[in-house]
Coordinates of C-alpha atoms in Angstrom, one line a residue:
Chain A
D1 CA 0.0 0.0 0.0
Q2 CA 1.7 3.1 -1.3
Q3 CA 1.0 5.8 1.3
V4 CA 2.9 8.5 -0.5
K5 CA 2.5 8.7 -4.2
Q6 CA 4.2 10.7 -7.0
N7 CA 2.1 9.9 -10.0
S8 CA 4.5 11.6 -12.6
P9 CA 7.6 9.5 -13.1
S10 CA 9.2 12.2 -15.2
L11 CA 8.8 15.8 -16.1
S12 CA 10.6 18.0 -18.6
V13 CA 10.7 21.8 -18.3
Q14 CA 12.4 24.6 -20.2
E15 CA 15.1 26.5 -18.5
G16 CA 13.8 29.6 -16.8
R17 CA 10.2 28.3 -16.5
I18 CA 8.5 27.0 -13.5
S19 CA 8.8 23.3 -12.5
I20 CA 5.9 21.9 -10.5
L21 CA 6.3 18.5 -8.8
N22 CA 3.3 16.9 -7.2
C23 CA 2.9 14.4 -4.3
D24 CA -0.3 12.8 -2.8
Y25 CA -0.6 11.0 0.5
T26 CA -3.3 8.8 2.0
N27 CA -2.4 8.6 5.7
S28 CA -4.1 11.5 7.5
M29 CA -1.7 11.0 10.5
F30 CA 1.2 12.4 8.5
D31 CA 1.9 15.9 9.7
Y32 CA 5.4 16.7 8.4
F33 CA 6.5 16.6 4.8
L34 CA 9.9 16.9 3.1
W35 CA 11.4 17.0 -0.4
Y36 CA 14.7 15.4 -1.3
K37 CA 16.7 15.8 -4.4
K38 CA 18.9 13.0 -5.8
Y39 CA 21.6 13.1 -8.4
P40 CA 22.8 9.8 -10.0
A41 CA 25.4 7.9 -7.9
E42 CA 24.8 10.2 -4.9
G43 CA 22.6 9.9 -1.9
P44 CA 19.5 12.1 -1.6
T45 CA 19.9 15.5 -0.1
F46 CA 17.3 17.5 1.8
L47 CA 15.7 20.3 0.0
I48 CA 12.8 21.8 1.9
S49 CA 10.1 20.8 4.4
I50 CA 6.7 21.8 5.7
S51 CA 4.8 21.2 8.8
S52 CA 1.0 20.6 8.7
I53 CA 0.4 23.8 10.6
K54 CA 1.5 25.7 7.5
D55 CA 0.3 25.7 4.0
K56 CA 3.4 27.2 2.4
N57 CA 7.1 27.3 3.0
E58 CA 9.6 29.2 0.8
D59 CA 13.4 28.9 0.5
G60 CA 14.9 30.9 -2.4
R61 CA 13.7 29.4 -5.7
F62 CA 11.9 26.5 -3.9
T63 CA 8.4 26.7 -2.5
V64 CA 6.4 23.8 -1.1
F65 CA 2.6 24.1 -0.8
L66 CA 0.5 21.8 1.3
N67 CA -3.3 21.2 0.9
K68 CA -4.3 19.1 3.9
S69 CA -7.9 18.7 2.8
A70 CA -6.8 17.2 -0.5
K71 CA -3.8 15.4 1.0
H72 CA -1.6 16.9 -1.6
L73 CA 1.7 18.8 -1.7
S74 CA 3.6 20.3 -4.5
L75 CA 7.1 21.7 -5.0
H76 CA 7.6 24.7 -7.2
I77 CA 11.0 25.6 -8.6
V78 CA 11.2 29.1 -10.1
P79 CA 13.1 29.8 -12.3
S80 CA 14.3 26.3 -13.2
Q81 CA 18.0 25.8 -13.9
P82 CA 19.9 23.0 -15.6
G83 CA 21.4 22.0 -12.2
D84 CA 17.9 21.2 -11.0
S85 CA 17.8 18.1 -13.3
A86 CA 17.6 15.3 -10.8
V87 CA 15.2 12.8 -9.2
Y88 CA 12.9 14.4 -6.6
F89 CA 11.4 12.4 -3.7
C90 CA 8.7 13.6 -1.4
A91 CA 8.6 12.0 2.1
A92 CA 6.2 12.1 5.0
S93 CA 6.2 11.5 8.7
G94 CA 4.5 12.5 11.9
S95 CA 4.7 12.6 15.7
N96 CA 2.7 9.4 15.8
F97 CA 5.2 7.4 13.9
G98 CA 8.0 7.4 16.5
N99 CA 11.7 7.6 15.8
E100 CA 11.1 10.0 12.9
K101 CA 10.7 7.3 10.3
L102 CA 10.0 8.7 6.8
T103 CA 7.8 7.2 4.1
F104 CA 9.0 8.1 0.7
G105 CA 7.3 8.4 -2.6
T106 CA 8.4 6.8 -5.8
G107 CA 10.2 9.8 -7.2
T108 CA 9.9 12.2 -10.2
R109 CA 12.8 12.6 -12.6
L110 CA 13.0 16.3 -13.6
T111 CA 14.9 17.3 -16.7
I112 CA 15.5 20.9 -17.4
I113 CA 16.0 21.7 -21.1
P114 CA 18.5 24.4 -21.8
Chain B
D1 CA 28.6 19.2 8.0
V2 CA 27.2 15.8 8.7
K3 CA 29.0 13.1 6.9
V4 CA 27.6 9.6 6.3
T5 CA 30.0 7.2 4.6
Q6 CA 29.4 3.8 3.1
S7 CA 32.1 1.2 2.8
S8 CA 31.7 0.5 -0.9
R9 CA 30.3 2.4 -3.9
Y10 CA 30.0 -0.7 -6.1
L11 CA 29.8 -4.4 -5.1
V12 CA 29.4 -7.6 -7.1
K13 CA 28.5 -10.8 -5.2
R14 CA 27.4 -14.2 -6.1
T15 CA 24.1 -15.8 -5.1
G16 CA 24.3 -17.4 -1.7
E17 CA 27.2 -15.3 -0.4
K18 CA 27.0 -13.5 2.9
V19 CA 27.3 -9.7 2.2
F20 CA 28.1 -6.9 4.7
L21 CA 27.4 -3.3 4.0
E22 CA 28.9 -0.8 6.4
C23 CA 27.7 2.7 7.2
V24 CA 29.5 5.2 9.5
Q25 CA 28.2 8.7 10.5
D26 CA 30.4 11.3 12.2
M27 CA 27.7 13.5 13.9
D28 CA 26.8 11.4 17.0
H29 CA 23.3 10.9 15.6
E30 CA 21.1 8.4 17.5
N31 CA 19.0 7.2 14.6
M32 CA 20.3 5.3 11.7
F33 CA 18.5 3.8 8.7
W34 CA 19.0 1.4 5.8
Y35 CA 17.0 1.8 2.6
R36 CA 17.0 0.3 -0.8
Q37 CA 16.1 2.2 -3.9
D38 CA 14.7 0.5 -6.9
P39 CA 13.2 2.1 -10.1
G40 CA 9.6 2.8 -9.8
L41 CA 9.5 1.9 -6.1
G42 CA 11.3 4.8 -4.5
L43 CA 13.1 4.4 -1.2
R44 CA 11.9 1.6 1.0
L45 CA 13.0 1.2 4.6
I46 CA 14.7 -2.1 5.4
Y47 CA 15.7 -1.6 9.1
F48 CA 16.4 1.2 11.4
S49 CA 18.1 1.7 14.8
Y50 CA 17.4 4.4 17.4
D51 CA 20.2 3.4 19.8
V52 CA 23.2 1.1 20.1
K53 CA 22.2 -2.5 20.0
M54 CA 18.6 -1.5 19.3
K55 CA 17.0 -2.3 15.9
E56 CA 13.5 -2.3 14.4
K57 CA 12.2 -3.8 11.2
G58 CA 11.2 -1.4 8.4
D59 CA 8.8 -2.2 5.6
I60 CA 10.9 -4.9 3.8
P61 CA 13.2 -6.7 6.3
E62 CA 13.0 -10.2 4.8
G63 CA 16.4 -11.5 3.8
Y64 CA 18.3 -8.9 5.8
S65 CA 19.6 -8.4 9.3
V66 CA 21.5 -5.5 10.9
S67 CA 24.0 -4.8 13.6
R68 CA 24.7 -1.7 15.6
E69 CA 27.5 -2.3 18.2
K70 CA 28.7 1.3 18.2
K71 CA 26.7 4.5 17.9
E72 CA 28.4 5.7 14.7
R73 CA 28.3 2.4 12.8
F74 CA 25.3 0.6 11.4
S75 CA 25.8 -2.6 9.3
L76 CA 23.4 -4.3 6.9
I77 CA 23.8 -8.0 6.4
L78 CA 22.5 -10.1 3.6
E79 CA 22.7 -13.6 5.1
S80 CA 22.4 -15.4 1.7
A81 CA 22.4 -13.0 -1.2
S82 CA 19.8 -13.5 -4.0
T83 CA 19.4 -11.9 -7.3
N84 CA 16.3 -10.0 -6.2
Q85 CA 18.5 -8.1 -3.7
T86 CA 20.4 -6.4 -6.6
S87 CA 19.7 -2.8 -5.8
M88 CA 21.0 0.6 -4.6
Y89 CA 21.4 0.6 -0.8
L90 CA 21.3 3.9 1.1
C91 CA 22.2 4.5 4.7
A92 CA 21.0 7.6 6.6
S93 CA 21.2 9.1 10.0
S94 CA 19.2 11.7 12.0
Q95 CA 19.1 13.2 15.5
P96 CA 15.8 13.3 17.3
G97 CA 14.9 16.9 18.3
L98 CA 17.9 18.4 16.6
T99 CA 17.5 17.6 12.9
G100 CA 13.8 17.0 13.3
Y101 CA 12.7 14.6 10.6
E102 CA 15.6 15.5 8.3
Q103 CA 17.7 12.5 7.5
Y104 CA 21.3 12.7 6.1
F105 CA 22.2 10.1 3.5
G106 CA 25.4 8.4 2.4
P107 CA 26.4 8.1 -1.3
G108 CA 24.9 4.6 -1.6
T109 CA 26.2 1.2 -2.5
R110 CA 25.2 -0.3 -5.8
L111 CA 25.0 -4.0 -5.2
T112 CA 24.8 -6.6 -8.0
V113 CA 24.1 -10.2 -7.1
T114 CA 24.8 -12.6 -10.0

């Protein structure tokens, strides 16, 4: 049972435009969400996170939006740059899960076209 | 900066061999995790540990065991390697209350079982 879903396996975006990556979750007990970025042959690196008490968190070119009623979050990258080409994973957890375990989505491969 | 290192970047083993994957973190984190990453399946949690000599099963523990004798070191053991264990293995660490839910990952070990 996939509790965190990224329904788009891949996305291509022109350099300079906005990239929007989507993530849906099914478990209403999740209350903290993270985005990770992964280059080939490297481990994932933390990008940005959001708590369920907020609906938006911004860090430079990256903004995460959370819609709790729809159980949906999205990552916006503006403007997109060639170095943003990577696989992006969303992850979820919560205070009820103990030991801060994360449940990851299946990933979206983002390709920025110069 | 947190550093998580893994003993090998690439490993080739034969079916039936016992395989040890080592992970070391240098930030005195209490939590350590082992994941495997497969195309279309994202990151799946195999085992985690929240203290020395403590371990808990993740979502896919079958065919694996772990050992944590020292705080900084977390080992993943494949008792009898099989071809369906060919995968990218990722180790991560986190510190409750300090890093929140954010986990720091090593570079990964690409294991091929023939």
